[in-house]
Coordinates of C-alpha atoms and ligand atoms in Angstrom, one line a residue:
M1 CA -24.2 -42.1 15.5
T2 CA -22.4 -38.9 16.0
D3 CA -23.7 -35.2 16.7
I4 CA -20.8 -33.4 16.9
A5 CA -18.6 -32.4 13.6
I6 CA -15.5 -30.8 12.5
I7 CA -14.7 -28.4 9.7
G8 CA -11.3 -28.2 8.9
G9 CA -9.9 -25.9 6.9
T10 CA -6.4 -24.6 5.3
G11 CA -3.6 -26.3 7.2
L12 CA -6.2 -29.0 8.5
N13 CA -7.0 -31.5 5.4
T14 CA -6.6 -34.2 7.8
I15 CA -6.9 -35.0 11.6
N16 CA -3.9 -36.8 13.2
G17 CA -5.4 -38.6 15.7
L18 CA -8.4 -39.5 14.3
V19 CA -9.4 -42.7 14.3
I20 CA -11.8 -43.3 11.3
T21 CA -13.9 -45.8 11.0
H22 CA -15.3 -45.0 7.6
R23 CA -15.6 -42.5 4.8
E24 CA -18.9 -41.4 2.8
M25 CA -19.1 -39.2 -0.4
V26 CA -21.9 -36.9 -0.2
N27 CA -24.4 -35.9 -2.7
T28 CA -27.1 -33.5 -1.3
P29 CA -29.8 -31.7 -3.3
Y30 CA -27.2 -28.7 -3.3
G31 CA -24.3 -30.9 -5.1
Q32 CA -21.3 -32.8 -3.6
A33 CA -20.1 -32.2 -0.7
S34 CA -16.1 -30.3 -0.7
S35 CA -14.6 -34.1 0.5
P36 CA -16.1 -37.0 1.6
L37 CA -17.5 -36.9 5.5
V38 CA -14.7 -39.1 7.3
Y39 CA -16.2 -40.8 10.7
G40 CA -14.2 -42.0 13.5
E41 CA -12.9 -41.0 17.3
L42 CA -10.6 -38.4 18.2
C43 CA -10.1 -38.0 21.8
G44 CA -12.3 -40.3 23.4
S45 CA -15.4 -39.1 21.0
K46 CA -16.9 -39.9 17.7
I47 CA -16.3 -36.9 15.6
V48 CA -17.4 -36.5 11.9
F49 CA -14.5 -34.5 9.6
I50 CA -14.9 -32.7 6.4
A51 CA -12.2 -30.3 4.5
R52 CA -13.7 -27.6 3.8
H53 CA -11.5 -26.9 0.6
G54 CA -11.7 -30.4 -0.2
S55 CA -9.2 -33.7 0.4
G56 CA -6.1 -32.1 -1.3
H57 CA -7.2 -28.4 -0.8
T58 CA -8.2 -27.8 -4.0
I59 CA -11.6 -25.5 -3.7
P60 CA -10.9 -22.1 -3.3
P61 CA -13.1 -20.4 -0.7
H62 CA -14.9 -18.4 -3.2
Q63 CA -16.0 -22.2 -4.8
V64 CA -16.1 -24.2 -1.4
N65 CA -19.9 -25.6 -2.0
Y66 CA -21.3 -24.7 1.5
R67 CA -25.0 -26.0 1.6
A68 CA -24.0 -28.9 0.3
N69 CA -21.3 -29.3 3.3
L70 CA -23.5 -28.2 6.5
W71 CA -26.6 -30.1 4.1
A72 CA -24.6 -33.3 4.6
L73 CA -23.9 -32.3 8.3
H74 CA -27.2 -31.9 8.8
N75 CA -28.7 -34.7 7.0
I76 CA -26.8 -37.0 9.5
G77 CA -27.6 -35.6 12.6
V78 CA -25.1 -33.5 13.3
K79 CA -25.9 -30.5 15.5
K80 CA -22.7 -28.9 16.8
V81 CA -20.0 -27.6 14.5
I82 CA -16.6 -26.5 15.2
A83 CA -15.4 -24.4 12.2
V84 CA -11.3 -24.3 11.9
A85 CA -10.3 -21.6 9.6
A86 CA -7.0 -19.7 8.8
V87 CA -7.1 -15.9 9.1
G88 CA -5.1 -12.4 9.1
G89 CA -4.7 -10.7 12.1
I90 CA -5.3 -7.1 12.6
R91 CA -6.0 -6.2 16.0
D92 CA -3.0 -6.0 18.0
D93 CA -3.3 -8.9 19.7
M94 CA -3.9 -11.0 16.7
R95 CA -0.5 -12.0 16.4
P96 CA 0.3 -14.6 13.8
G97 CA 0.4 -18.2 15.7
K98 CA -2.8 -16.9 17.3
V99 CA -5.9 -18.9 18.6
V100 CA -8.7 -16.6 18.4
F101 CA -12.6 -17.2 19.5
P102 CA -14.3 -14.4 17.2
D103 CA -17.9 -13.2 19.3
Q104 CA -19.2 -11.5 15.6
I105 CA -18.8 -11.1 12.0
I106 CA -19.3 -8.9 9.1
D107 CA -19.8 -10.4 5.7
Y108 CA -18.1 -8.7 2.7
T109 CA -19.1 -11.9 0.4
W110 CA -20.6 -11.3 -2.6
S111 CA -22.5 -14.0 -5.4
R112 CA -22.2 -16.9 -3.0
E113 CA -25.0 -19.3 -2.6
N114 CA -26.1 -18.0 1.1
T115 CA -29.3 -19.1 2.2
F116 CA -31.5 -22.7 2.1
F117 CA -34.6 -20.5 2.1
Q118 CA -34.8 -19.6 -1.8
D119 CA -37.3 -20.7 -4.7
N120 CA -40.6 -19.9 -3.6
Q121 CA -40.3 -21.5 -0.2
H122 CA -41.9 -19.5 2.6
V123 CA -39.5 -16.5 3.4
K124 CA -37.4 -16.8 6.8
H125 CA -35.4 -14.6 8.4
I126 CA -33.0 -16.2 10.9
D127 CA -31.6 -14.1 14.2
F128 CA -28.3 -13.3 13.5
T129 CA -28.0 -11.1 16.2
Y130 CA -25.0 -13.2 17.8
P131 CA -24.0 -15.1 14.7
Y132 CA -21.7 -18.6 16.8
C133 CA -22.6 -20.5 19.4
E134 CA -21.9 -19.6 22.9
E135 CA -22.5 -23.0 24.0
V136 CA -19.8 -24.5 22.2
R137 CA -17.7 -21.2 21.6
N138 CA -17.1 -21.0 25.5
L139 CA -16.3 -24.9 25.6
L140 CA -13.8 -24.5 23.5
I141 CA -12.3 -21.5 24.8
D142 CA -12.6 -23.6 28.2
G143 CA -10.3 -26.2 26.2
A144 CA -8.0 -23.8 24.8
K145 CA -6.9 -22.1 28.3
S146 CA -6.3 -25.5 30.2
A147 CA -3.8 -26.6 27.2
Q148 CA -2.5 -23.4 28.3
L149 CA -2.5 -21.7 24.2
D150 CA -3.9 -17.8 25.9
P151 CA -6.7 -17.5 23.1
V152 CA -7.8 -14.4 21.9
I153 CA -11.7 -15.1 23.3
D154 CA -13.5 -12.5 21.3
G155 CA -13.4 -10.8 18.2
T156 CA -15.0 -9.4 14.9
Y157 CA -14.2 -11.5 11.8
G158 CA -14.4 -9.6 8.5
A159 CA -15.3 -12.1 5.9
T160 CA -13.9 -10.9 2.4
Q161 CA -14.4 -13.1 -1.4
G162 CA -10.8 -13.9 -1.5
P163 CA -9.1 -15.9 -3.6
R164 CA -6.6 -12.7 -3.4
L165 CA -5.4 -11.3 -0.1
E166 CA -6.8 -7.7 0.7
S167 CA -5.2 -4.1 -0.3
A168 CA -4.0 -2.4 2.9
A169 CA -6.2 0.3 2.3
E170 CA -9.2 -3.0 2.4
I171 CA -7.8 -3.8 6.1
K172 CA -8.0 -0.1 6.9
K173 CA -12.0 0.0 6.3
L174 CA -12.4 -3.2 7.5
E175 CA -10.6 -2.0 11.0
N176 CA -12.9 0.8 10.8
D177 CA -15.6 -1.1 10.6
G178 CA -14.1 -3.0 13.8
C179 CA -12.8 -6.3 12.2
D180 CA -10.0 -7.6 13.8
I181 CA -9.7 -10.7 12.4
V182 CA -10.3 -11.3 8.6
G183 CA -11.0 -15.0 6.5
M184 CA -12.2 -15.9 3.8
T185 CA -14.1 -18.7 4.2
G186 CA -16.4 -17.3 7.7
M187 CA -19.7 -16.4 5.4
P188 CA -21.8 -17.8 4.7
E189 CA -20.7 -21.2 6.6
A190 CA -22.1 -19.3 9.9
A191 CA -25.1 -18.2 8.6
L192 CA -26.1 -21.9 6.5
A193 CA -25.3 -23.9 10.2
R194 CA -28.2 -21.2 11.8
E195 CA -30.4 -21.8 9.4
L196 CA -30.3 -25.5 10.1
D197 CA -30.6 -25.2 14.1
I198 CA -26.7 -26.3 14.1
C199 CA -25.0 -24.8 17.2
Y200 CA -21.8 -23.3 15.1
A201 CA -18.4 -21.7 16.5
T202 CA -15.7 -20.7 14.8
C203 CA -11.9 -21.8 15.9
A204 CA -9.8 -19.0 14.1
V205 CA -5.7 -19.6 13.9
V206 CA -4.0 -16.3 12.8
A207 CA -1.8 -17.1 10.1
N208 CA -0.3 -13.6 9.4
W209 CA -0.6 -10.3 9.7
A210 CA -3.2 -8.8 7.8
A211 CA -2.0 -6.3 4.6
G212 CA 0.0 -3.2 5.6
K213 CA -0.2 -4.6 9.7
A214 CA 3.3 -5.8 8.9
D215 CA 6.3 -4.7 6.9
D216 CA 6.5 -7.8 4.7
V217 CA 5.2 -9.2 2.3
I218 CA 2.6 -12.0 3.0
T219 CA 3.9 -15.2 1.6
M220 CA 2.4 -18.5 1.2
E221 CA 5.8 -19.8 2.8
V222 CA 4.7 -17.3 5.9
I223 CA 0.9 -18.7 6.0
E224 CA 1.7 -22.1 5.9
A225 CA 4.7 -21.7 8.9
N226 CA 2.0 -20.4 11.5
L227 CA -1.0 -22.3 10.1
K228 CA 1.5 -25.8 11.2
K229 CA 2.4 -24.6 14.4
G230 CA -1.4 -23.0 14.8
M231 CA -3.2 -26.6 13.7
E232 CA -0.3 -27.9 16.8
K233 CA -2.2 -25.8 19.1
V234 CA -6.0 -27.1 17.4
R235 CA -5.3 -30.2 17.6
L236 CA -4.2 -30.0 21.6
L237 CA -8.0 -27.6 22.1
L238 CA -9.4 -30.4 20.0
S239 CA -8.4 -33.5 22.9
K240 CA -9.5 -30.6 25.9
T241 CA -12.7 -29.9 24.1
L242 CA -14.1 -32.9 22.4
P243 CA -14.6 -35.0 25.7
C244 CA -16.8 -31.6 27.2
L245 CA -19.3 -31.7 24.1
Ligands
HPA301 N1 -6.6 -12.2 4.5 C1 -8.3 -13.0 4.2 N2 -7.9 -14.7 4.8 C2 -6.9 -15.3 5.6 C3 -6.0 -14.4 5.7 C4 -6.0 -12.6 5.1 O1 -4.7 -11.6 5.4 N3 -4.9 -15.3 6.2 C5 -5.6 -15.8 6.1 N4 -6.6 -16.2 5.4

């Protein structure tokens, strides 16, 4: 039994060093989760891992079944989630390769199943003033600092619909709105976790400068190369953080 889960994003479909005990394919009242739940031990801690985009990275951000993923984790008793996510950097200090722990979010997504509270249920409004769980966020920040990763410890995540990247004007608009990083998977994942009382924090890895922030064309090669480096940092910080959770 474990109460800690890691949701892996682009670049983190599997976790090196995870000693796997078993895998479980899960069907939920909301449909099938993106990938099997992978149970195992990482850095001395029992964890469960799920690949947000599927084991073979085949599910685009707007088609991820966020409700099924969160429900599957909740159903096995998960109380804390570390959500790893690739993002584009908007603010000057959000350089490619940086690890960022956002503390706010703005939702620009649409047409995603974004709540568990529907279908004639009692109306419920969750408090989302502070969308990320400070307990897990702070432990991640401490872990990243002790791994000497020089993390960025604040920032507003702009959640866009994808799957295309943004235009330069869209990024300018997001920047004017106060967004510091941009990604496609932050919502409704964070809100669904809050609806289930799961303590949820994001560990974002900057894969590229957001559109219009650098002269170069944003290619998948650049994104993948930066993510490869960034995900090594994530593994390092997990090794420092997990024993404390
Ligand atoms: N925009 C949105 N999502 C992303 C980006 C981006 O530039 N890079 C990685 N995920």
